[in-house]
XYZ file of N, CA and C in Angstrom:
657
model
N 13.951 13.401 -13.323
C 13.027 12.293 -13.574
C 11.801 12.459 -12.703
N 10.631 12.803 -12.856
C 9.482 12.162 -12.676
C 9.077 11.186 -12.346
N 7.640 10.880 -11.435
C 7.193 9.585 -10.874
C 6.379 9.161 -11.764
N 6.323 9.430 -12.821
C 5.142 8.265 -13.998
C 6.602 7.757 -14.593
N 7.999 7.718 -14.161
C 8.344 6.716 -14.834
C 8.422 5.457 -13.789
N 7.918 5.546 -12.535
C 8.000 4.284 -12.071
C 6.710 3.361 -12.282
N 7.204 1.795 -12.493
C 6.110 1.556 -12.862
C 6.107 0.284 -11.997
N 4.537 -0.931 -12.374
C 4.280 -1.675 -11.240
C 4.231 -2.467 -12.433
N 4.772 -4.139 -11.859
C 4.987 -5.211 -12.495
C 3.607 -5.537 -12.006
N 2.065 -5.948 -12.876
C 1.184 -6.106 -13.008
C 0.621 -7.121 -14.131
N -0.542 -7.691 -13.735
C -1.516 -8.469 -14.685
C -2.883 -7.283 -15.431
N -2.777 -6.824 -16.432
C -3.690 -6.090 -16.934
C -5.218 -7.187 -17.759
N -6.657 -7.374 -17.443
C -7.563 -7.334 -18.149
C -8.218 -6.305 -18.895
N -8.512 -6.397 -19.944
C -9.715 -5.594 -20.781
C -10.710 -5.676 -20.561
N -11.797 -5.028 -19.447
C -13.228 -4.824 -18.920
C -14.277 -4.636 -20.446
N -15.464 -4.889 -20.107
C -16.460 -4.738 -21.390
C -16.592 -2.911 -20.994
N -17.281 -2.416 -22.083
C -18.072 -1.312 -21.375
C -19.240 -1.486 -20.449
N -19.259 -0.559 -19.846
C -20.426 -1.180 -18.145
C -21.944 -1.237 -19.278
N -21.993 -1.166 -20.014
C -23.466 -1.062 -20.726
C -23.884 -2.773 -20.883
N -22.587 -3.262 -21.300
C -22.542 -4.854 -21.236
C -22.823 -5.599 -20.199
N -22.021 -4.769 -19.032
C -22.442 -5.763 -18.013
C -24.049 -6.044 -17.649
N -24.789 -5.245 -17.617
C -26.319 -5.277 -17.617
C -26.973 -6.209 -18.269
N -26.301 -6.633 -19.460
C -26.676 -7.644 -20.433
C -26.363 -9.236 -19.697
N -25.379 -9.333 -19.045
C -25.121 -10.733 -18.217
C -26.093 -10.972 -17.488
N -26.357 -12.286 -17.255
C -27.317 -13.119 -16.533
C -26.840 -13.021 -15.351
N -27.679 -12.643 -14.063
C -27.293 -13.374 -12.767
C -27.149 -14.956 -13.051
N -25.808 -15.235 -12.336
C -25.078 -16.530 -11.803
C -26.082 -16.702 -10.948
N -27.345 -18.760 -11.629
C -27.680 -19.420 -10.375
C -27.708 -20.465 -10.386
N -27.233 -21.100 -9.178
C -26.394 -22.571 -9.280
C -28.129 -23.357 -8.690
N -28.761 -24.215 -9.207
C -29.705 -24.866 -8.860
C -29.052 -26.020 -8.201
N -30.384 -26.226 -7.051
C -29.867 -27.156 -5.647
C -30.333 -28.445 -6.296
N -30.030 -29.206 -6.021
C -30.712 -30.749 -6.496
C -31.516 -31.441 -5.754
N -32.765 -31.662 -6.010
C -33.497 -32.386 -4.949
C -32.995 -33.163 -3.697
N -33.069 -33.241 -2.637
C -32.953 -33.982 -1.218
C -32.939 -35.606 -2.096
N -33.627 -36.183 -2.785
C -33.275 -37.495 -3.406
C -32.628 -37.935 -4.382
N -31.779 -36.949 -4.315
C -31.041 -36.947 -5.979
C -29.598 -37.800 -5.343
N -28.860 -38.798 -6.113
C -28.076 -39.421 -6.150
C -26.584 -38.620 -5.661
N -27.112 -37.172 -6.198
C -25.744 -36.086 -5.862
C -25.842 -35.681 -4.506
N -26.522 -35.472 -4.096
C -27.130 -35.091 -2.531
C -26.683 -36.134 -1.146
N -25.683 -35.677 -0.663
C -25.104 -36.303 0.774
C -25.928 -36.347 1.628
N -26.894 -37.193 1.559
C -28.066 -37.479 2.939
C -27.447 -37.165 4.811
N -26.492 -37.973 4.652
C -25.603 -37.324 5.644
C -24.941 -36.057 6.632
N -24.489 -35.749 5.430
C -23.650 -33.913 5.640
C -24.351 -32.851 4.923
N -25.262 -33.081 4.179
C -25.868 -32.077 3.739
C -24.809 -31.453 2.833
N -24.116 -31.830 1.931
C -22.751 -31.293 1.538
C -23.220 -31.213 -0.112
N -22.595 -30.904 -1.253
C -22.726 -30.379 -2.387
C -21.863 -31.268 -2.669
N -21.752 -32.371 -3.769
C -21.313 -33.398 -4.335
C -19.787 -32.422 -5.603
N -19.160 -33.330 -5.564
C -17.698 -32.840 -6.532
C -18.626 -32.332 -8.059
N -19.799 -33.176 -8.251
C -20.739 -32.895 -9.686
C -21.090 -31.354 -9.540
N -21.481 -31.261 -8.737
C -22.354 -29.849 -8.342
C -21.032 -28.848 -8.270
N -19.813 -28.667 -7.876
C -18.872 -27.867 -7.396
C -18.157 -27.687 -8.529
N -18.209 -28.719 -9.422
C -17.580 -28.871 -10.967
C -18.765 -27.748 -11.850
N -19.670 -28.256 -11.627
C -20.850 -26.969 -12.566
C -21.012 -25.990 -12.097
N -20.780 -25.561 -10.951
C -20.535 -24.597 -10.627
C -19.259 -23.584 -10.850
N -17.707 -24.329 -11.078
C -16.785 -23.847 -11.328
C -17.173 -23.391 -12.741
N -17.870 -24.176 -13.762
C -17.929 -24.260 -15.231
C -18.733 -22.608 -15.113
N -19.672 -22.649 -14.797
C -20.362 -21.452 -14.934
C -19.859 -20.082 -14.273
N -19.404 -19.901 -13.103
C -18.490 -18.737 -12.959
C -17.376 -18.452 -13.995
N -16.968 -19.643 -14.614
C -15.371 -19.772 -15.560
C -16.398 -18.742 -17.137
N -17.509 -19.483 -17.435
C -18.236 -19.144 -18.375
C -19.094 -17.378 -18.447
N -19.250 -16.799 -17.092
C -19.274 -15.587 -16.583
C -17.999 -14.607 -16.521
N -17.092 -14.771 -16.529
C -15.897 -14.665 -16.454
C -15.391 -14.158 -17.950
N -15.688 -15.638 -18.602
C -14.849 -15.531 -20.195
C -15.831 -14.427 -20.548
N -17.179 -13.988 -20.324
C -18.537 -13.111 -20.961
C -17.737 -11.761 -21.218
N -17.227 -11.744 -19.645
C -16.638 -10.189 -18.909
C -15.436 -9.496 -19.753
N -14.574 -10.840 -19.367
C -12.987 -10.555 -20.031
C -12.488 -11.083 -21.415
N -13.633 -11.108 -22.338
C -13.210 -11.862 -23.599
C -12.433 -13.001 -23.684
N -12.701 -13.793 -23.107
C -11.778 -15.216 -23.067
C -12.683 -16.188 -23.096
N -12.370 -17.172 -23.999
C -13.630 -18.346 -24.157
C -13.269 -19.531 -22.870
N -14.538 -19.911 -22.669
C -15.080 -20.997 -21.998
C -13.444 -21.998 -21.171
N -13.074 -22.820 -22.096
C -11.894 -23.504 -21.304
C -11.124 -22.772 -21.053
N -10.267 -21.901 -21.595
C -9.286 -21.248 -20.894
C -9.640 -20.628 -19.403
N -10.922 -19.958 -19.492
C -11.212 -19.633 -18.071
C -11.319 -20.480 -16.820
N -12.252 -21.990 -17.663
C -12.096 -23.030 -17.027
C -11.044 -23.405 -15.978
N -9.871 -23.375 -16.406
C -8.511 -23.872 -15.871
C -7.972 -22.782 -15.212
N -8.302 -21.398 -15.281
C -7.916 -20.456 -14.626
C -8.534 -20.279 -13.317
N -10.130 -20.976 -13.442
C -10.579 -20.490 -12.586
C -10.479 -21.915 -11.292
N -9.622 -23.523 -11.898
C -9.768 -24.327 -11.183
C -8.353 -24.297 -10.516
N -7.151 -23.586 -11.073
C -6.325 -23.123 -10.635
C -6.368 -22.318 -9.328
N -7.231 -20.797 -9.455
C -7.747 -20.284 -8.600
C -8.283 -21.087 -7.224
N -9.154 -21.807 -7.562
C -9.530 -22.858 -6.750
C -8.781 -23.631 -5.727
N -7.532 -23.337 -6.077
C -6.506 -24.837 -5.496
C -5.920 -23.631 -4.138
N -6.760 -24.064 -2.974
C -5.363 -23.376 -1.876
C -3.992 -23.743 -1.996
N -3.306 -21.753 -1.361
C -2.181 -21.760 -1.713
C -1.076 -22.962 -1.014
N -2.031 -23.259 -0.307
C -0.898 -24.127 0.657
C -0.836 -25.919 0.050
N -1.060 -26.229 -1.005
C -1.146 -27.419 -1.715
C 0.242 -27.581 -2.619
N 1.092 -27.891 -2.135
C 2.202 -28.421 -3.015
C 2.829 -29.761 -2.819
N 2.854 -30.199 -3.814
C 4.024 -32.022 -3.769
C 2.413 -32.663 -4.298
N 1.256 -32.412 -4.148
C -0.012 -32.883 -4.913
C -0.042 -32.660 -6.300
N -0.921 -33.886 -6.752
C -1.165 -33.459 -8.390
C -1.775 -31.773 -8.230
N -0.584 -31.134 -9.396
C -1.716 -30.142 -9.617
C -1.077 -28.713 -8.822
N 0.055 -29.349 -7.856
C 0.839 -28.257 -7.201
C 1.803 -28.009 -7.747
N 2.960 -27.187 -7.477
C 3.799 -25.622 -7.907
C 5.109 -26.923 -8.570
N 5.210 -28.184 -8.071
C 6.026 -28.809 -8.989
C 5.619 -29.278 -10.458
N 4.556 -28.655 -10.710
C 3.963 -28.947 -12.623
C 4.478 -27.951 -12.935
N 5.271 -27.066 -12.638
C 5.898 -25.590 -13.745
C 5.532 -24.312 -13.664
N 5.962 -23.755 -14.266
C 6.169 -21.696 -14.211
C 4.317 -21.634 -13.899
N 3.595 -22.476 -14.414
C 2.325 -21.744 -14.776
C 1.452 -21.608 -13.613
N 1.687 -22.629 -12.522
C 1.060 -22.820 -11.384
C 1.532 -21.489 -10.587
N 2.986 -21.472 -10.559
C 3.789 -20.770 -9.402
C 3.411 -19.095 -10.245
N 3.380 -18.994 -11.642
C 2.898 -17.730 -11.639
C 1.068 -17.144 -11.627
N 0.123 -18.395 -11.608
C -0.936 -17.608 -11.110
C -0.838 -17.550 -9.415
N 0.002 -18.535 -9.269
C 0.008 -17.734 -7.460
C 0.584 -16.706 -7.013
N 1.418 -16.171 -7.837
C 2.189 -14.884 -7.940
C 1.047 -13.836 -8.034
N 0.354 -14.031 -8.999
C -0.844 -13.060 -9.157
C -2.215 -13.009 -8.508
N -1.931 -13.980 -8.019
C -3.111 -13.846 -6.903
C -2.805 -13.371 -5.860
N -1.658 -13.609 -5.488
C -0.893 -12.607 -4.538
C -0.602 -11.040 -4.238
N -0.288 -10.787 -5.865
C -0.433 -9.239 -6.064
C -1.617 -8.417 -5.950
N -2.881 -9.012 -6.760
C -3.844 -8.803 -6.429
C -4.375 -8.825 -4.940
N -4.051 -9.517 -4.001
C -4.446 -9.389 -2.837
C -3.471 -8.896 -1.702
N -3.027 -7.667 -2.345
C -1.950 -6.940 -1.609
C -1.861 -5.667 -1.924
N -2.617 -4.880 -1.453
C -2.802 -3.336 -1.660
C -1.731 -3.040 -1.212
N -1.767 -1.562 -2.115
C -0.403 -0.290 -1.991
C -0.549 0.638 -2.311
N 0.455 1.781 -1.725
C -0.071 3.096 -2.086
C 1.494 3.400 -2.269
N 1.863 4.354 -3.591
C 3.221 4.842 -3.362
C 3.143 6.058 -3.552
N 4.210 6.592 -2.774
C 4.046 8.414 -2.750
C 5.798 8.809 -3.281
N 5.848 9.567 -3.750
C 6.705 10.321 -4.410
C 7.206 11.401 -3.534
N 7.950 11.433 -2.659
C 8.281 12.766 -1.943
C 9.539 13.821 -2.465
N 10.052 15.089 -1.738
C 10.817 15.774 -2.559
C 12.076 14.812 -2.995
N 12.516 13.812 -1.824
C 14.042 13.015 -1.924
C 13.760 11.893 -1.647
N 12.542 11.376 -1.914
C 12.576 9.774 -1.736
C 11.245 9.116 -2.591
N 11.493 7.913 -2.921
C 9.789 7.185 -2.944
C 9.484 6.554 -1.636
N 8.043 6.298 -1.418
C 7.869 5.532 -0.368
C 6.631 4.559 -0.598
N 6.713 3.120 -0.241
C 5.459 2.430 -0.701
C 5.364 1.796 0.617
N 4.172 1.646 0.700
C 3.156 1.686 1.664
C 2.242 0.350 1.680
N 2.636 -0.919 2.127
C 2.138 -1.953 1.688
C 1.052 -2.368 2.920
N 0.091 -2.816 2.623
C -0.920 -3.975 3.712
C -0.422 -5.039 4.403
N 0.579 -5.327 5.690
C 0.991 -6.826 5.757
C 0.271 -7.453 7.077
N -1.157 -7.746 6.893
C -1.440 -7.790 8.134
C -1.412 -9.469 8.594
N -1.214 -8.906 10.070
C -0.940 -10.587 10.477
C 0.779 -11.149 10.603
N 1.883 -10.388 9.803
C 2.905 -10.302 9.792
C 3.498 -9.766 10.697
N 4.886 -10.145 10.855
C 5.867 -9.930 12.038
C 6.759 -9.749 10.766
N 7.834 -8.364 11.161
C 9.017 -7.692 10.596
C 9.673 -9.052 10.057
N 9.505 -10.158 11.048
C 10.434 -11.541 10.507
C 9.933 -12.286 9.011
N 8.594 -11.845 9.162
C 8.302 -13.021 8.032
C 8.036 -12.311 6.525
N 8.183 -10.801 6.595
C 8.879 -10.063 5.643
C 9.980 -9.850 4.856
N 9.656 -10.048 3.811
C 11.143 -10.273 2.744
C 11.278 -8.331 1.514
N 11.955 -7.874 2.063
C 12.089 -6.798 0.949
C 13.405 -7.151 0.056
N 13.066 -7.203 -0.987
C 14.173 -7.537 -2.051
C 14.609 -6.703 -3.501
N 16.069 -6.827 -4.294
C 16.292 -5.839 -5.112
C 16.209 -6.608 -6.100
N 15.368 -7.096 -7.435
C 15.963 -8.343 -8.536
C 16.057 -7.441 -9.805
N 17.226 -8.059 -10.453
C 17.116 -7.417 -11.731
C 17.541 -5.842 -11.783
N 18.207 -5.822 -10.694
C 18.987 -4.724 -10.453
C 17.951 -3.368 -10.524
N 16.782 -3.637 -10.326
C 15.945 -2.382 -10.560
C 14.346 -2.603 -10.110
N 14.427 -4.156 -9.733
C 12.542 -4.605 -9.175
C 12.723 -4.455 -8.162
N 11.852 -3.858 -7.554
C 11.500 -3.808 -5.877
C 10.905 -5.085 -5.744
N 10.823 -5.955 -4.760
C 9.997 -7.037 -4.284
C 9.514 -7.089 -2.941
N 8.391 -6.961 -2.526
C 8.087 -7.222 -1.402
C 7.434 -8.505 -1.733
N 7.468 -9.155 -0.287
C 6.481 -10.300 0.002
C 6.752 -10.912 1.009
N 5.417 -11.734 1.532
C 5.537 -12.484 2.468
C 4.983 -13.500 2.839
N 3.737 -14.320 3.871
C 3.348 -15.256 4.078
C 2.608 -15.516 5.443
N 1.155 -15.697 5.169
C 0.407 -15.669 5.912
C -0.016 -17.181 6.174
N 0.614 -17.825 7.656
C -0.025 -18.993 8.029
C -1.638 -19.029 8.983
N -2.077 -20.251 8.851
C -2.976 -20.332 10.117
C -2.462 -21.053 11.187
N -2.432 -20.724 12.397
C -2.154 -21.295 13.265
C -3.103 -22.357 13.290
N -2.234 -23.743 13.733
C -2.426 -25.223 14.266
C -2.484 -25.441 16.028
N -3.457 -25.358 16.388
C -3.208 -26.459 17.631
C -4.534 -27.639 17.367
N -3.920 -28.607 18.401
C -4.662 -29.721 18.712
C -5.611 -29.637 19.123
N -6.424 -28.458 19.762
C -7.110 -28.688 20.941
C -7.701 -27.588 20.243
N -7.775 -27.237 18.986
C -8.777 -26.359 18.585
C -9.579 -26.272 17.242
N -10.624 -26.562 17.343
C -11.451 -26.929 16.043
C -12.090 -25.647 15.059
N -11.664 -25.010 13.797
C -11.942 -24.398 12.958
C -13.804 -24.521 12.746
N -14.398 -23.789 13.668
C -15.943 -23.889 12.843
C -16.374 -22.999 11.238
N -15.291 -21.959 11.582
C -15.449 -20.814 10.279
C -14.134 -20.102 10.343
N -13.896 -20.424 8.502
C -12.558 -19.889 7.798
C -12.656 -19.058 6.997
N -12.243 -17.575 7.187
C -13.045 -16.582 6.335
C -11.439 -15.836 5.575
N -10.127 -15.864 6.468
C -9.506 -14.750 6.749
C -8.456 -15.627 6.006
N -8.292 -14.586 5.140
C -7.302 -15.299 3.484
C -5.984 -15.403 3.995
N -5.007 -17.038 3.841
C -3.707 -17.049 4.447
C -3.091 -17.573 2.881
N -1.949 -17.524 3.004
C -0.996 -17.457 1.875
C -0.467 -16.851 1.852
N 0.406 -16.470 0.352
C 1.483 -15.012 0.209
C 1.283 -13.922 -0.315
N 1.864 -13.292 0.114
C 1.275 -12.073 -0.487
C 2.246 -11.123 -0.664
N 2.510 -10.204 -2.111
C 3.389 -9.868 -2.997
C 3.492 -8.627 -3.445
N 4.366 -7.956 -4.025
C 3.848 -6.812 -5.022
C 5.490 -6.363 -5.455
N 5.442 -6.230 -6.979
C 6.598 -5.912 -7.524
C 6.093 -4.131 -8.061
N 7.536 -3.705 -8.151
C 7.672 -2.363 -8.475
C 9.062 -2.227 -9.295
N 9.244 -1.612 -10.430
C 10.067 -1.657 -11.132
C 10.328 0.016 -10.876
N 11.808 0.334 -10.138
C 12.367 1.818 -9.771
C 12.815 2.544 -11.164
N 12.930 4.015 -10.585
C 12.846 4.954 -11.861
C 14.666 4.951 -11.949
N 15.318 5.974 -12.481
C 16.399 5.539 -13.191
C 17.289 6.433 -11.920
N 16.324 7.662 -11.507
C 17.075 8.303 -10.384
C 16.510 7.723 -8.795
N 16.436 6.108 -8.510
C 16.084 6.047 -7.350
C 17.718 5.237 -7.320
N 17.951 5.614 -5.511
C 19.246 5.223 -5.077
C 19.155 3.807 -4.587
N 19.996 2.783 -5.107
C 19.235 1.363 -4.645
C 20.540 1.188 -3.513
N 21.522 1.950 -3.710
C 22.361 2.022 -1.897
C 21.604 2.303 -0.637
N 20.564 3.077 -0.998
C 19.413 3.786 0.149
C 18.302 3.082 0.209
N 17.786 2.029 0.527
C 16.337 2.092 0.636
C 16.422 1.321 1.835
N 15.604 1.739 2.967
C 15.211 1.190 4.198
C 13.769 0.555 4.117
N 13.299 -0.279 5.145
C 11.764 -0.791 5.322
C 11.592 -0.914 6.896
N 10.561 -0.446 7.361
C 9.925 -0.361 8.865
C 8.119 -0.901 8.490
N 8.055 -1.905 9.608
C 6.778 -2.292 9.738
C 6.627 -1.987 11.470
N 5.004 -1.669 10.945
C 4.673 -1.084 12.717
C 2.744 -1.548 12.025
N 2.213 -1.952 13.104
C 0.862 -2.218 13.102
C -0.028 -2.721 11.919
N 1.294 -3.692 11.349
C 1.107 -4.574 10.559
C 0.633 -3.689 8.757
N 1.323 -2.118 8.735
C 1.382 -1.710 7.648
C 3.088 -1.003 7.186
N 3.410 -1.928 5.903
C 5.614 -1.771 6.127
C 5.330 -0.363 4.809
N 6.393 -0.061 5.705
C 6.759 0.896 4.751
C 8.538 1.222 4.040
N 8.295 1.008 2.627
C 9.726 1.032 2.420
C 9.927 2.315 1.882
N 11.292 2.565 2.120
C 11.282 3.706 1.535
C 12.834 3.842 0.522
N 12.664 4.595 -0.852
C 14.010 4.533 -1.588
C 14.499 5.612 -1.638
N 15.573 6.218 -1.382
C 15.721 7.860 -1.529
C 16.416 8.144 -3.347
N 16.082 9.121 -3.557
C 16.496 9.594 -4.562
C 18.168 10.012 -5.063
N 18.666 9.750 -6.094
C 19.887 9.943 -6.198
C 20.110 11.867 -6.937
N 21.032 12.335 -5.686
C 20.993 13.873 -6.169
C 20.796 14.209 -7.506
N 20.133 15.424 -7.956
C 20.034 15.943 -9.625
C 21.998 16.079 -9.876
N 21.873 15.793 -11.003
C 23.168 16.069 -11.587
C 23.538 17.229 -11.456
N 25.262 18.183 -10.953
C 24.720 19.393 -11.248
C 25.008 20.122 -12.654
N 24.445 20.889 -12.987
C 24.464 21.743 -14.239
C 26.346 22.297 -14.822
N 26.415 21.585 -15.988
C 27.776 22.041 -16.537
C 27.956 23.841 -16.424
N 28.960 24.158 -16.169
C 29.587 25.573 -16.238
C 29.902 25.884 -17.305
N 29.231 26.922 -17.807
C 30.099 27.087 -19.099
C 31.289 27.153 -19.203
N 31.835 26.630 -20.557
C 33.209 26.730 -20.759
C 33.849 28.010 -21.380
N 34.638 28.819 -20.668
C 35.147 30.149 -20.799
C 36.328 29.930 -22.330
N 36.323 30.855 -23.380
C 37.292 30.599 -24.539
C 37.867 32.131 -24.742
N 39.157 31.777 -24.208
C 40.195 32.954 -24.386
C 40.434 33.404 -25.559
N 40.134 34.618 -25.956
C 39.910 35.198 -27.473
C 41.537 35.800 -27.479
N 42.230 35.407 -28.402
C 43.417 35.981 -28.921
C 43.468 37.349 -29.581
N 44.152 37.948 -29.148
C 44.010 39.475 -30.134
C 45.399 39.371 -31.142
N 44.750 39.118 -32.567
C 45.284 38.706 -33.610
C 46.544 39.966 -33.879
């Protein structure tokens, strides 16, 4: 067996040809006058009106790209929107499969990997930064999915005020579906400098039947 039969449990889009993209409008969100009713005199802040037309038009850039009309992107992209850490709220992972699987995929997507094929093993090579060996989960489902994943908090204290939040926390994932000769008795995982590496060893080649010898009778 060969390594193109292993494969990665993935979300696939259909891209335009790049000739198209040239044809899209730069995305521009117009500011609203300093006296406009939407305008927080106060905080200087961008009103829920403004953050809503703004979602509409990235959602509407989006559907241009990936052939998908207007609302559907809409909801994909207000989904997107919702940090991962929002659940028991309208709108969190207790409304059904659909919530808990775009967070699945936002997860995958934001979890690079590299897998290598060696003479007697696979080995994948995941990003877990910010992680401790503890808060790593390697798992077998379905008798044949690899699962990694894990979970990136921000630390809380009292006595310390967030001026700028740049550094993406949540979970973060990646499935792999094993080839038919990987040994699922064998697979180890080591994390060191916040990049894990698992590794599956291969189950020996079968060996080759002997021919079968046929004693010729002399009639």
């Amino acid at each position: 067996h060969s390594f193109h039969h292993l494969s990665e449990v993935s979300i696939t889009f259909q891209t335009p040809a790049s000739g198209d993209l040239h044809k899209l409008p730069p995305p521009r969100i117009a500011s609203p006058p300093k006296n406009s009713t939407k305008f927080n005199k106060q905080s200087n802040a961008v009103q829920p009106e403004e953050i809503d037309r703004a979602r509409d038009q990235r959602a509407r850039m989006a559907g241009m790209m990936f052939g998908l009309d207007a609302p559907m992107m809409t909801a994909l992209q207000h989904l997107l929107d919702i940090p991962d850490g929002e659940t028991g709220a309208p709108g969190g992972e207790e409304q059904g499969p659909t919530r808990a699987y775009v967070r699945d995929a936002r997860a995958m997507a934001a979890t690079p990997a590299d897998v290598k094929e060696l003479p007697g093993a696979y080995a994948f090579v995941v990003d877990m930064p910010g992680l401790g060996s503890g808060d790593i989960k390697v798992q077998v489902e379905d008798e044949r999915v690899l699962v990694i994943s894990g979970e990136r908090r921000r630390e809380e204290k009292e006595d310390a005020k967030y001026l700028r939040m740049e550094r993406r926390m949540g979970k973060l994932m990646r499935k792999f579906v094993l080839p038919e000769n990987a040994d699922m008795e064998k697979i180890s995982a080591a994390c060191r400098d916040g990049v894990l590496t698992v590794t599956v060893e291969k189950l020996p080649p079968p060996e080759p039947k002997k021919p079968k010898t046929i004693q010729v009778q002399v009639a």
